[in-house]
Amino acid sequence: MIQRFIRTLVGAAVVAAFAGSAAAQDSKVADELAKYREALADGNPADLLEVKGAALWAEKRGPKNASLEQCDFGLGPGKLDGAYAQLPRYFKDTGKVMDVESRLVHCMVTLQGFKQEDVTKQWFSKPGTESDIEALVTFIGAKSNGMPINVPATHPEEKKMYQIGEYVFYRRSGPQDFSCAICHGQDGKRIRLQELGNLTTKEGAGTAMKTWPSYRVSQGAVWTMERRLIDCMRQARFPEPKYLSDSIIALQVYLQKNATGTVMETPGIKR
Amino acid sequence: MAANPMKIRANNKDGVTEVKVLISHEMETGQRKDASGAIVPAWFITDLTAKHNDRLVLGAEFGTAVSKNPYLAFRFKGGAKGDKIVVSWKDNKGETRTDEAAIA
Amino acid sequence: MKKLMFAALCAALAQTALAQERTPSGKAVAKNPVSAEAEQVFRNSFRPDNPKYWMSRLEQDDAMKLCGQYKDNPPAAVRQKIELAQKATIRYPVDGKLMGKWQEGEKIAAHGRGGHIGFIQPDAPMTPRGGNCYACHQLAAKEVAYGTIGPSLHHFGKLRGNSDDIVKYAYDKIYNSNAFNACTNMPRFGLHNWLTPEEITHVVAFLMDPESPVNKD
Amino acid sequence: MNNQRRTVLKSGSGAALLGILAAAGIIKPGMALAEWNKAAFEAKSMADTLKALGAGSPADSKDVQVTGPDIAENGAVVPVGVSSTLPNVTMVAILIEKNPNALAASFTLPEGTEANVQTRVKMGQTSNVYALVKSDGKFFMATKEIKVTLGGCGG
């Protein structure tokens, strides 16, 4: 007991010594970073993509020469206001829990007659090659701006996906022993200069989820949530997940349920 | 590929009009390599003009260091609600685009 | 007495790290009721064209499995079992020298690439693997872009001196962090061959050497 | 074409026709300015760039400012601007010392346009950034260091 007390004392002293020296420099860095983020916020290139997405939504395309205007994201055909904030959810017609991207692709296949492999070939943009899916998801996401995330995951299939998502969140592997929880399981941490949300809490998950889709200045592109999560797996040094695969959807159920109640601010802009 | 439209916002306050422009453009530096290791040729906006009705209010020349999807903000005296702001750009491949907005 | 002091110091170091990580309440976490199915779903969620040797990165050793099962907060007995097993994995450079060149260590600490696979943005085949220490730790004062997932290591050597025991502690911790703190966030750099024993000695020097920017400024 | 037209109308600019005509090369946008200054944009050093701009060695001025944050979270997008309280400013430019080509952008300011322009630039690394201003026919300059930080997971 006494030994434990001494440990704590020494530990606390060392921590305190560190905290003092760097504080002044750190607060200056934090101020300038806040200015940087503020300067970016006014003038988000994602707005340009949103306009493009709106046009693609209404345009008659594909073998069936149909628009996407009858696509049902869970609130009824063509009802987009607040739909993104309530995904993923269980869909009776497919018998599956789907996220915004799997549902969108489903509509492009069923309503417009595209082949899934064709329409997902360009699921994210590269310099000089735009992605219809990126534009459409930006547009659909923006239709939930200002609305609360609401994924209660009460349907048994949704509940199961939540549990699968939680399992994946804590599952460690790879040459760095990584899981999602390593970086996103604690409050008030940052990686380099970027704040890391504690995605197991409402506040952390909410802060993270409310701004997607988001324009990433380091990438020069809007990233969808699938893109975000698949790249997290790359950073964890895992092999590459399949686009629209179940563990990516399950992670979204886990995160969206945790974030439920947070008001959307999308499209976002970040590093 | 036809260029996407710009987003132009113009607001008049106390006789000064503030214009903010967002442009959809790759702004390739000519120094990046693609997956196969080949240099991606430079492709960037070189010139831009902004006019209030028919009067030039800003001329700009860009190099490759201007960010992808360029952003521009400036202020000029005059302009009234409803007046037209017309922005045009031209890139090094000769492609051009013109969009306009009304002062709010 | 000296031994005791060292033990206390080591304990303090471990405690410093712990204080910034999870509180080790050891509270048992109920096993995820769908874990068997979830494991199947996870493994089936990767592209079929990932080569086998990439997919092998998804295999888990006992420590990984247990940490996941207990959400990184195992009960005391499990914790102890993991730490003992991990301690036994530590290997040393053939020449026995644990202090390398701090200049090399500085590069390893700042470098965050290497080992990325997949089809979208893999690293070029021979990209050296970095330690990426700054992602989680403050080190040299001049680098402002440091993370806080791990404790600050600024003045690491200056605060602790560079006795053989401390040098060995630093080496061991980098080689296999779980030998000291089961289910810590820190990778097991040596165990996975992410860094070679020689590279680890360079990082040790970056932390310990009085001339290293970690201790100088 | 139809799709683009609707997009433009929806975004409230209504310049579809102009855009289409311009894209088709039927009319040319009003480039009533001098040709793009190739020599200045292709110059590498600060000195060569200033020379190509006809600026010689400008005096430092407290009345010129490089605006924007001192730290960039990413070098691909660094918000930076020039502002000045000097009279009759007809031209401003942004120069980045350590970029492969120092000149990032230059602006012609007709009478009535304020000497206050903001844009976003790429920076390969931490560097001094210069604001160059032409006032009453003479050149003035100001500088500040903008730090480009490494961010995120590191790869």
Coordinates of N, CA and C in Angstrom, one line a residue, chain B residues 24-83:
Chain B
S24 N -13.3 24.7 -58.8 CA -13.0 23.2 -58.9 C -11.9 23.1 -59.9
H25 N -10.7 22.7 -59.4 CA -9.5 22.5 -60.3 C -8.5 21.7 -59.7
E26 N -7.8 20.8 -60.4 CA -6.8 19.9 -59.9 C -5.6 20.6 -59.4
M27 N -5.1 21.7 -60.1 CA -3.9 22.4 -59.8 C -2.7 21.4 -59.6
E28 N -2.5 20.6 -60.7 CA -1.4 19.7 -60.7 C -0.1 20.4 -60.8
T29 N 0.9 20.1 -59.9 CA 2.2 20.8 -59.9 C 3.1 20.5 -61.0
G30 N 2.9 19.3 -61.6 CA 3.9 18.9 -62.6 C 5.1 18.2 -61.9
Q31 N 5.0 18.0 -60.6 CA 6.1 17.3 -59.9 C 5.7 16.0 -59.2
R32 N 4.4 15.7 -59.3 CA 3.9 14.5 -58.7 C 4.0 13.3 -59.6
K33 N 4.3 12.2 -59.0 CA 4.4 11.0 -59.8 C 3.2 10.1 -59.7
D34 N 2.7 9.5 -60.7 CA 1.6 8.6 -60.6 C 2.0 7.2 -60.1
A35 N 1.1 6.3 -60.0 CA 1.4 4.9 -59.4 C 2.5 4.2 -60.2
S36 N 2.6 4.5 -61.5 CA 3.6 3.8 -62.3 C 5.0 4.6 -62.3
G37 N 5.0 5.7 -61.6 CA 6.3 6.4 -61.4 C 6.4 7.5 -62.5
A38 N 5.5 7.7 -63.4 CA 5.6 8.7 -64.4 C 5.1 10.0 -63.8
I39 N 5.8 11.1 -64.2 CA 5.4 12.5 -63.8 C 4.1 12.8 -64.4
V40 N 3.2 13.3 -63.5 CA 1.9 13.8 -63.9 C 2.1 15.3 -64.4
P41 N 1.8 15.5 -65.7 CA 2.1 16.9 -66.2 C 1.4 18.0 -65.4
A42 N 2.0 19.2 -65.4 CA 1.4 20.3 -64.7 C 0.1 20.7 -65.4
W43 N -0.9 21.0 -64.6 CA -2.2 21.4 -65.1 C -2.8 22.3 -64.0
F44 N -2.8 23.6 -64.3 CA -3.2 24.6 -63.3 C -3.7 25.8 -63.9
I45 N -4.5 26.5 -63.2 CA -5.1 27.8 -63.6 C -4.0 28.8 -63.6
T46 N -3.9 29.6 -64.7 CA -2.8 30.6 -64.8 C -3.4 32.0 -64.6
D47 N -4.6 32.3 -65.1 CA -5.1 33.6 -65.0 C -6.6 33.6 -64.5
L48 N -6.9 34.6 -63.8 CA -8.3 34.8 -63.4 C -8.6 36.3 -63.4
T49 N -9.9 36.6 -63.7 CA -10.3 38.0 -63.6 C -11.7 38.0 -62.9
A50 N -11.9 39.0 -62.1 CA -13.2 39.2 -61.5 C -13.7 40.6 -62.0
K51 N -15.0 40.7 -62.4 CA -15.6 41.9 -62.9 C -16.8 42.3 -62.1
H52 N -17.0 43.5 -61.8 CA -18.2 44.0 -61.2 C -18.9 44.7 -62.4
N53 N -20.1 44.2 -62.8 CA -20.7 44.6 -64.0 C -19.6 44.5 -65.1
D54 N -19.2 45.6 -65.7 CA -18.1 45.4 -66.7 C -16.8 45.9 -66.3
R55 N -16.7 46.3 -65.0 CA -15.5 46.9 -64.5 C -14.6 45.8 -63.9
L56 N -13.3 45.8 -64.2 CA -12.4 44.8 -63.6 C -12.2 45.2 -62.1
V57 N -12.4 44.2 -61.2 CA -12.1 44.5 -59.8 C -10.9 43.7 -59.3
L58 N -10.5 42.6 -60.0 CA -9.4 41.9 -59.6 C -8.8 41.1 -60.8
G59 N -7.5 41.1 -60.9 CA -6.8 40.3 -61.8 C -5.9 39.4 -61.0
A60 N -5.8 38.1 -61.4 CA -4.9 37.2 -60.6 C -4.1 36.4 -61.6
E61 N -2.8 36.1 -61.2 CA -2.0 35.1 -61.9 C -1.6 34.1 -60.9
F62 N -1.9 32.8 -61.2 CA -1.5 31.7 -60.3 C -0.3 30.9 -60.8
G63 N 0.5 30.4 -59.9 CA 1.5 29.4 -60.2 C 0.9 28.0 -59.7
T64 N 1.8 27.0 -59.8 CA 1.3 25.7 -59.4 C 1.2 25.5 -57.9
A65 N 1.7 26.5 -57.1 CA 1.6 26.4 -55.7 C 0.3 26.8 -55.1
V66 N -0.6 27.3 -55.9 CA -2.0 27.6 -55.4 C -2.6 26.2 -55.2
S67 N -3.3 26.0 -54.1 CA -3.9 24.7 -53.7 C -4.9 24.2 -54.7
K68 N -5.1 22.9 -54.7 CA -6.1 22.2 -55.4 C -7.5 22.8 -55.0
N69 N -8.4 23.0 -55.9 CA -9.7 23.6 -55.6 C -9.5 25.0 -55.0
P70 N -8.9 26.0 -55.8 CA -8.5 27.3 -55.3 C -9.6 28.1 -54.6
Y71 N -9.1 28.8 -53.7 CA -10.0 29.7 -52.9 C -9.4 31.1 -53.0
L72 N -10.3 32.1 -53.1 CA -9.9 33.5 -53.3 C -10.9 34.4 -52.6
A73 N -10.4 35.3 -51.8 CA -11.3 36.3 -51.2 C -10.7 37.7 -51.3
F74 N -11.5 38.7 -51.7 CA -11.0 40.1 -51.8 C -12.2 41.0 -51.6
R75 N -11.8 42.3 -51.5 CA -12.8 43.3 -51.2 C -12.7 44.5 -52.1
F76 N -13.8 45.1 -52.6 CA -13.7 46.3 -53.4 C -14.7 47.3 -52.9
K77 N -14.5 48.6 -53.2 CA -15.4 49.6 -52.8 C -16.5 49.7 -53.9
G78 N -17.7 49.9 -53.5 CA -18.8 50.0 -54.4 C -19.5 48.7 -54.6
G79 N -20.4 48.6 -55.6 CA -21.2 47.4 -55.7 C -22.5 47.6 -54.9
A80 N -23.6 47.1 -55.5 CA -24.9 47.3 -54.8 C -25.6 45.9 -54.9
K81 N -26.5 45.7 -53.9 CA -27.2 44.5 -53.9 C -27.8 44.2 -55.3
G82 N -27.7 43.0 -55.8 CA -28.2 42.7 -57.1 C -27.2 42.9 -58.3
D83 N -26.2 43.6 -58.1 CA -25.2 43.8 -59.2 C -24.5 42.5 -59.5

